[in-house]
XYZ file of C-alpha atoms in Angstrom:
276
model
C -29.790 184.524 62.505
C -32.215 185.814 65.308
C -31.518 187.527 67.944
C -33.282 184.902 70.169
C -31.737 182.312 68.751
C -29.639 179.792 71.500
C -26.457 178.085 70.274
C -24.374 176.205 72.745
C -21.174 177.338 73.875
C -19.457 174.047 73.840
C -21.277 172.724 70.585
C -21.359 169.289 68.855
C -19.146 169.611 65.614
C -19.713 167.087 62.622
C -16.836 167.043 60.354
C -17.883 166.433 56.823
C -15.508 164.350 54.363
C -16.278 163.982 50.821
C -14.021 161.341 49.421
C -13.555 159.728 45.903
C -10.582 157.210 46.121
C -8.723 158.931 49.188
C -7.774 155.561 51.084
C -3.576 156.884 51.022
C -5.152 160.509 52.304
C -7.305 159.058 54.769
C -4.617 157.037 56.245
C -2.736 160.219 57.066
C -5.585 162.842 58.021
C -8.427 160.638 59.937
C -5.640 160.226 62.586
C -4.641 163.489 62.793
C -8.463 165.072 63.950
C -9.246 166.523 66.985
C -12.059 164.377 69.103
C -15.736 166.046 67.848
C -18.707 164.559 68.146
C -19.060 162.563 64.507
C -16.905 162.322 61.124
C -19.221 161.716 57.919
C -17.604 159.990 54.971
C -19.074 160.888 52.137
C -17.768 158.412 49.129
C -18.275 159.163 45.902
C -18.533 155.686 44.644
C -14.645 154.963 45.295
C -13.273 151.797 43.342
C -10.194 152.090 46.095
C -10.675 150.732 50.042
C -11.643 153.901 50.969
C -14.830 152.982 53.411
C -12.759 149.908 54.541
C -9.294 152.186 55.369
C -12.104 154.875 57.142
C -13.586 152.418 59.229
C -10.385 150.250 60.107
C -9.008 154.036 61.405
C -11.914 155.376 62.950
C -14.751 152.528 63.617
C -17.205 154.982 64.814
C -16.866 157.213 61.438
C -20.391 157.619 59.235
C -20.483 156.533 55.381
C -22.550 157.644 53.390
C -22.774 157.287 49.862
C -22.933 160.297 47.768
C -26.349 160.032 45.197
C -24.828 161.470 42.232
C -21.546 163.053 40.811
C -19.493 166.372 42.033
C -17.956 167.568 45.430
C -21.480 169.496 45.931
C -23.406 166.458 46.165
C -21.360 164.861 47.819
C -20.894 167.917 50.367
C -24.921 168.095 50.420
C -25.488 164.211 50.966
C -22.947 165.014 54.296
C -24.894 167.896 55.337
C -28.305 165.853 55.344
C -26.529 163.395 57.816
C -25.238 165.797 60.344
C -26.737 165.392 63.513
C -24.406 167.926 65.447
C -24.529 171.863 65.806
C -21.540 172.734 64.134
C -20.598 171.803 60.644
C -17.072 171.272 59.107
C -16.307 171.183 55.745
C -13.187 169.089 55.197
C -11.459 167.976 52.162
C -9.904 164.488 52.121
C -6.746 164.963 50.055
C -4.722 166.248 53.349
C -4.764 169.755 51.748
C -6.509 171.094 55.359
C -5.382 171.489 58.636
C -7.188 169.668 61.184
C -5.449 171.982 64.012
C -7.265 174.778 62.759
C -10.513 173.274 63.624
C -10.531 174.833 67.182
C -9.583 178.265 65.091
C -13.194 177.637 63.045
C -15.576 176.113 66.052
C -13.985 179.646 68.098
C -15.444 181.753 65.828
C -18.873 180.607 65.790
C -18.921 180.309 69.639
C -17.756 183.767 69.264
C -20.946 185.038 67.412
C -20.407 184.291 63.451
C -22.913 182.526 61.668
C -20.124 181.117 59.256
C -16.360 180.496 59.750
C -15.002 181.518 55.929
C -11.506 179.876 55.533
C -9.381 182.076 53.771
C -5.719 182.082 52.786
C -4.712 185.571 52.014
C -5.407 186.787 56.164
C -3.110 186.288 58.848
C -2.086 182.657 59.593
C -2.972 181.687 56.202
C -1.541 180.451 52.928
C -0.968 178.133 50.488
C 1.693 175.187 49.578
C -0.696 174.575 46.501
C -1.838 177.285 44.701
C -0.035 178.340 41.308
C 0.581 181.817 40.033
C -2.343 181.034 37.377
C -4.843 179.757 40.046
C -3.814 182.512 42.186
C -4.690 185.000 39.719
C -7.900 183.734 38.860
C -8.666 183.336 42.311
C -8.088 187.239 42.397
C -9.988 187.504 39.792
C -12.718 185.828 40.720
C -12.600 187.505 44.044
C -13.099 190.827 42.763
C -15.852 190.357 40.769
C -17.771 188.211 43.425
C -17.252 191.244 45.759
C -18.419 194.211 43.189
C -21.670 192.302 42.583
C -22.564 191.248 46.116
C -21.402 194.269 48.119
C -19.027 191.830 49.799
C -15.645 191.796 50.758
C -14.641 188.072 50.909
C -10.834 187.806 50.685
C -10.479 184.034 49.332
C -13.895 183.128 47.436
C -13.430 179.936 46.112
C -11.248 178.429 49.515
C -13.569 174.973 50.723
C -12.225 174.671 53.969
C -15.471 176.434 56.103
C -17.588 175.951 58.874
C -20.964 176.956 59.642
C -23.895 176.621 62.533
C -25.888 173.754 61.299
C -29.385 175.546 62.076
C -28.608 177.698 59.070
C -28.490 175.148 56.043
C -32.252 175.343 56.092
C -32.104 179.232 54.483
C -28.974 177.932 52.153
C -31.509 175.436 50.384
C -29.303 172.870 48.521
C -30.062 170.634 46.137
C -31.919 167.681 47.335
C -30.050 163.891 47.553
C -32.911 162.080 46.528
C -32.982 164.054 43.149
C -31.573 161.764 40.421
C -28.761 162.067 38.207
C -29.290 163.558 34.820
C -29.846 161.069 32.076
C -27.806 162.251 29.842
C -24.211 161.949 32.378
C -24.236 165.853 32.864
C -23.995 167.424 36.272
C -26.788 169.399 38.094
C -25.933 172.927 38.900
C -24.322 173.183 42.076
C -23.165 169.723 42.328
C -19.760 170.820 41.157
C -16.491 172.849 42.566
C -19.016 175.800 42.113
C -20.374 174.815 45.603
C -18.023 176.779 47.482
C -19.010 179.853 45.720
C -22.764 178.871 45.788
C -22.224 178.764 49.559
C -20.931 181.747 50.220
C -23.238 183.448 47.937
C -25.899 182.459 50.123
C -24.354 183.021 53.405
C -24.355 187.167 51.959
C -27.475 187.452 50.984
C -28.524 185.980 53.981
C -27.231 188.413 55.734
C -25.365 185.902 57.962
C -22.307 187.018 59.937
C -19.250 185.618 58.211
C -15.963 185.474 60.273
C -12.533 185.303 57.965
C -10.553 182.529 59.325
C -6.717 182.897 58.421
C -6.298 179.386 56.917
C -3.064 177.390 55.695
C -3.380 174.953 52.176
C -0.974 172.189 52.339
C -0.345 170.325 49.434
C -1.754 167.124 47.989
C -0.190 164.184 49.370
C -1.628 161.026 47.144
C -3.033 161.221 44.291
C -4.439 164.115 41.587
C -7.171 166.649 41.394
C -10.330 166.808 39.842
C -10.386 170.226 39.226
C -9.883 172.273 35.626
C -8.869 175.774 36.583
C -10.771 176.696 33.245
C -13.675 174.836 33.082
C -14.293 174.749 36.841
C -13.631 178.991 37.166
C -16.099 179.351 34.134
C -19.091 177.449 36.755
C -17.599 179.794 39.827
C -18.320 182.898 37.124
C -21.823 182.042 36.337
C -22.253 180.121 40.048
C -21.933 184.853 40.756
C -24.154 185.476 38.376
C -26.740 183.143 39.062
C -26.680 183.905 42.736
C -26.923 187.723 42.557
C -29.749 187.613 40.148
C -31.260 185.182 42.708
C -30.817 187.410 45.524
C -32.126 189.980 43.874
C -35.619 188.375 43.091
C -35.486 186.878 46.748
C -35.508 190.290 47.661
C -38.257 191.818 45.191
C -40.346 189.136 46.717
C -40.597 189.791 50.239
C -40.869 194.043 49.258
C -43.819 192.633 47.674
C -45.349 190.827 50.624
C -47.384 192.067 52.963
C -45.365 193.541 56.200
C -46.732 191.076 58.572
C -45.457 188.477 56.284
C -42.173 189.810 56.256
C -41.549 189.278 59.675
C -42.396 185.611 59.311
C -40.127 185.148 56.557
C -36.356 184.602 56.804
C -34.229 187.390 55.105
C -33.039 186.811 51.692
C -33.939 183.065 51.690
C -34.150 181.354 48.933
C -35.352 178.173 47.542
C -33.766 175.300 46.554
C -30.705 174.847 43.441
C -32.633 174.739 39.888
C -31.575 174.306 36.987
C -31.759 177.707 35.262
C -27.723 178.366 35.129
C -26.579 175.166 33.845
């Protein structure tokens, strides 16, 4: 971000929950939070008591409803709501830590743009992950890294936290866009979010902190994620993003140089459609 711009030192964090029949999760994690300034529910049309269990544990939490299908819109529909500085991205199936929150709000007051959980740094880990997942992880890692001159160390980890001034250069897709006709799910409104993210945070040129980061394991209930399917979107979610970063880029060498100045590096607009 600028140089000039002011963050607080002791900043308002917003902890952002998407949830799609997490009641039995909620019951164990919404106690377990450290005191910030607001929780978001996001529910993604639960058929369970989730908004009933969230609000008979924490009467002060937010609901909102997610718009249309995927952890991305659901993550996006909790990012439009945040009215703090800091954001917290927080799964609901008690897979994170809420201790390490501190860890993530320390980092930004420290200078970073982003806190980038990660579990292969010191103090991190996983309960979860399987030698498959692990490998494509790897994978997936290496590839993301040779094509965006990065050197992430856990691409695809969700558990992140970010100064809420910079969602503006990220440029989601929208809430208020409607659900495809045909049942099929907008690009970036899947798992692929995580990498989408963290595309964006590099070619913004943000500075990303590494925050060693442990997995638990699932208490209730299963996962929604395909390890095929889901690493096939993270694959082209690389893809799309470098190519997009690259014309972001061959823009602004095109504009005028007291134009550039104006402009924020490497931003980009909005989610389309083009990779689906």
């Amino acid at each position: 971000m600028s140089a000039s711009t002011v963050r607080p030192r002791d900043p308002r964090v917003s902890v952002v929950i998407p949830a799609r029949n997490e009641a039995r999760n909620l019951e164990i994690i919404l106690p377990m939070l450290p005191p910030v300034y607001e929780v978001i529910l996001v529910d993604g049309n639960s058929v369970d008591d989730t908004i009933a269990t969230a609000q008979r544990l924490m009467p002060t939490i937010k609901v909102v409803q997610q718009t249309r299908k995927g952890k991305g819109n659901a993550l996006a529909c909790g990012f439009e709501a945040v009215t703090g500085d800091v954001v917290v991205m927080f799964d609901a199936d008690c897979s994170a830590d809420a201790a390490e929150i501190p860890r993530f709000v320390q980092a930004l007051t420290d200078g970073a743009d982003v806190a980038k959980g990660t579990r292969y740094a010191h103090g991190g880990g996983s309960d979860d992950i399987t030698i498959i997942r692990g490998l494509g992880n790897k994978g997936l890692n290496m590839v993301s890294n040779f094509l965006l001159g990065a050197k992430y160390t856990d691409l695809c980890y969700g558990y992140n936290a970010f100064w809420a001034d910079t969602l503006p250069t990220i440029g989601l897709l929208s809430s208020t866009l409607p659900q495809p006709t045909d049942g099929s799910m907008r690009w970036g409104d899947g798992f692929e979010i995580e990498t989408i993210l963290t595309c964006r945070w590099s070619a913004a040129e943000f500075a990303i902190t590494e925050v060693g980061s442990h997995e638990k394991l699932r208490v209730h209930g299963t996962s929604n994620l395909n390890a095929v399917s889901d690493g096939i979107r993270v694959l082209k979610s690389i893809m799309h993003e470098r190519r997009r970063a690259r014309e972001a880029k061959a823009r602004m060498r095109l504009m005028p140089t007291h134009v550039q100045g104006l402009v924020v590096p490497a931003a980009v607009p909005a989610l389309d459609e083009e990779a689906a």
